[in-house]
Structure formats: structure tokens, C-alpha cells
XYZ file of C-alpha atoms in Angstrom:
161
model
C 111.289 186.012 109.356
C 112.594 184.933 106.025
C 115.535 186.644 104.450
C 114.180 188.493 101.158
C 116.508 190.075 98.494
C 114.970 192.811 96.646
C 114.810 192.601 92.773
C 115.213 196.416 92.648
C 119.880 197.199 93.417
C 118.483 200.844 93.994
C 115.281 199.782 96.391
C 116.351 201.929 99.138
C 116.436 205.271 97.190
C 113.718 203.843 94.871
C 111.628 203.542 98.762
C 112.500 206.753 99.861
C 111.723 208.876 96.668
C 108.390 206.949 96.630
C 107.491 207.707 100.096
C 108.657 211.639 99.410
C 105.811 211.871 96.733
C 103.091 211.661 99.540
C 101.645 214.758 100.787
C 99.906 213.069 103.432
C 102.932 211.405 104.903
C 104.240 215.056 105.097
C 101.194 216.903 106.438
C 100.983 213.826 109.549
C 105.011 214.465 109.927
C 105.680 210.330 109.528
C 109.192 209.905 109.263
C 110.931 206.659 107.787
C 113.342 205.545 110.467
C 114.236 202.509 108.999
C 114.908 199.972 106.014
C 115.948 196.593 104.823
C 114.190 194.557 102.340
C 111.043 193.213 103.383
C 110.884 195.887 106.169
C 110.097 199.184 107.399
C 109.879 201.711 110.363
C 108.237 204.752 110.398
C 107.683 207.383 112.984
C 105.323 210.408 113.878
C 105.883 212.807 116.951
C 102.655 213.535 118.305
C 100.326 216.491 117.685
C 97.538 217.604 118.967
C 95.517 218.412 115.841
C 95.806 214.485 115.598
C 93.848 213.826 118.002
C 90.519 212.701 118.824
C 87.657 213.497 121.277
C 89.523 212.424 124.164
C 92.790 213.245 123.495
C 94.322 209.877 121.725
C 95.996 210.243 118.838
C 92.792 208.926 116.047
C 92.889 205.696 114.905
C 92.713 206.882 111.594
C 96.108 208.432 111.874
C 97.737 205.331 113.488
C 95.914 203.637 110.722
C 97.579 205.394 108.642
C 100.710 205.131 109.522
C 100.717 201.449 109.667
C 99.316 201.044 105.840
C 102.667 203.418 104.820
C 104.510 201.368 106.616
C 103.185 197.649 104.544
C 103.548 199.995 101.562
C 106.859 200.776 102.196
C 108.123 197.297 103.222
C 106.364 195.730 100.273
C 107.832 198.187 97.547
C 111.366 197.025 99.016
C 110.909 194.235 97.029
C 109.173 195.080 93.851
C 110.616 195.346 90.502
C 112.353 198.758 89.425
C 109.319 199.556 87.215
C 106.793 198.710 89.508
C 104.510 201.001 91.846
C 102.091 199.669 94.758
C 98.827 200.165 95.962
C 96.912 199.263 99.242
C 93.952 196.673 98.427
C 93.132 195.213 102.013
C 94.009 195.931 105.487
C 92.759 194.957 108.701
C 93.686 197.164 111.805
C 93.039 195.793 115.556
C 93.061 198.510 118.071
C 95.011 197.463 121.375
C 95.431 200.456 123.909
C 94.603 204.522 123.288
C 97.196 206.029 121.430
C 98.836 208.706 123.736
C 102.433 209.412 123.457
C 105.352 211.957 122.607
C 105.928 209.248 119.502
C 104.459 207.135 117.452
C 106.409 203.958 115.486
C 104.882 201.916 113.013
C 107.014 198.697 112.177
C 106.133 196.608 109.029
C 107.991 193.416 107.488
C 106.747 191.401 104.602
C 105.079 187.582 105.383
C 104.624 186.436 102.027
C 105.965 188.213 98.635
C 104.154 187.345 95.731
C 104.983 188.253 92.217
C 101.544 190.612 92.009
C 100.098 190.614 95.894
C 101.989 191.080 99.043
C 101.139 190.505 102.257
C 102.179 192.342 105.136
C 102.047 192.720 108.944
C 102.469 196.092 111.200
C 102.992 196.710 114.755
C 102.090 200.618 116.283
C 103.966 201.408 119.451
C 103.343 205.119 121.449
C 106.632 205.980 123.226
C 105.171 207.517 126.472
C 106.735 208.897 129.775
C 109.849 206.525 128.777
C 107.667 203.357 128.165
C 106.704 201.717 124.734
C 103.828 200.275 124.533
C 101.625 198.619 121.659
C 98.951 200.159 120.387
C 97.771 198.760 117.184
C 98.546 195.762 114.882
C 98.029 195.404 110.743
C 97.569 192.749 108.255
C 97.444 194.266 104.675
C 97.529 193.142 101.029
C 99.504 195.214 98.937
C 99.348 195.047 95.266
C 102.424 195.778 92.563
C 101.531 197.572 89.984
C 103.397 197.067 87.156
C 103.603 199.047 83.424
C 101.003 197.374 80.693
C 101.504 196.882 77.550
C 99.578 198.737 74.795
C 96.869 196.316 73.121
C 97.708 194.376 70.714
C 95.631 193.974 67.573
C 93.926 190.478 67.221
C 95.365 188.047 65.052
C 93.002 187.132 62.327
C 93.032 184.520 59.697
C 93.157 185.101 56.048
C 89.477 183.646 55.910
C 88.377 185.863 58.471
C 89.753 189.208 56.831
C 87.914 188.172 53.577
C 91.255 187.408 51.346
């Protein structure tokens, strides 16, 4: 994996703020663990109100937890004034997700000056084994400030001078 240096000095408090603004992250109890630039690691303990039919942890929630983490090791290297979005993910399911803990491990492929693309890893921590659960590819977007319209330039001729 290719070395990245963010364009943001304050990325890892810019990263952290960022991911405190997310209710959802919160309410699931995801965690970040770790960051650098161009990667992050997140965890989750498990619950049982996360789970589905069976008892496994739904893929909805690993999901989850695997698009927060390509969010979070995308926006390591965006610009100080930028924000990001989610616009495509694929998630492959590998094994049911049972464990005491859940890690989701994301590091930027290919940084692009509007999309990113990212790839995730989902390991369950269970009865002192880790295993892998799930795997990501996503497209992240930067979303950067716009300018405010400009009015069109028109010719003398045009404006009836």
C-alpha cells in the first residue's frame, strides 16, 4: 500500500470530530481504534439487539461498519474544507458474524481529487480467534464548498447598449 500524505495538518482531529457528528456510529457503539492517512480501524463490541434471526450480528450492521470505516480512511486525505459522502459500495459476506467484537479495517486504493476508492476487511474476535467475516469496495465522494453563481457575461450587443 502506497504511502499517502494528507492535505489536511489537522486530519486526525478533523477525522475524529467528523466521525463524533454521527448518531448512528453512537447508537451501534463503533469505536475508532485507529488512524493514519489513508486508513482506518473501527470497532463494535457485540450486542444482542444487533442481531439477526439466528443470532449473527446483521449484515446490515457489519455493513455498516465497514462503509464508516472507507469514510473515515478517505476523509484522512481530503482537503480541510471538504466533507464526504458514500456513493457505491459493494459488501461480500464471508462467514456469520458471531463474536464478543467486531473490527472493521479500511485503507484507501486510489485517492482522487473528487472520488475515492476504498477497500474494508470485517473480522469477529470470537472465543480468542479472529476470523473474517466480510470484505468492502466503496467509492467515496469529497464534497467540497461551491461557489455562489456567477452572473453570465454578456456583450454590449447583447444587453442592448
Amino acid at each position: 500500500m502506497a504511502a499517502f500524505e494528507p492535505k489536511n495538518p489537522g486530519y486526525r482531529a478533523a477525522a475524529i470530530a467528523m466521525f463524533d457528528r454521527q448518531p448512528a456510529m453512537h447508537t451501534l457503539g463503533i469505536v475508532i481504534v485507529r488512524l493514519a492517512p489513508g486508513e482506518a480501524e473501527l470497532a463494535m463490541l457485540h450486542s444482542p439487539a444487533f442481531t439477526q434471526q439466528n443470532g449473527f450480528v446483521h449484515a446490515g450492521i457489519i455493513t455498516a461498519g465497514l462503509d464508516n470505516a472507507c469514510g473515515i480512511a478517505a476523509f484522512t486525505l481530503m482537503p480541510r474544507e471538504a466533507d464526504i459522502l458514500t456513493v457505491e459500495f459493494k459488501t461480500t459476506l464471508l462467514a456469520p458474524a458471531q463474536g464478543e467484537r467486531f473490527v472493521f479495517k479500511a485503507e484507501v486504493v486510489k485517492l482522487g481529487r473528487t472520488l475515492t476508492f476504498c477497500e474494508a476487511r470485517a473480522f469477529a474476535e470470537h472465543e480468542g480467534k479472529t476470523n473474517l467475516i466480510a470484505t468492502m469496495t466503496g467509492t467515496l465522494m469529497a464534497m467540497l464548498p461551491r461557489e455562489a453563481p456567477q452572473a453570465p457575461r454578456t456583450s454590449p450587443a447583447m444587453r442592448g447598449d
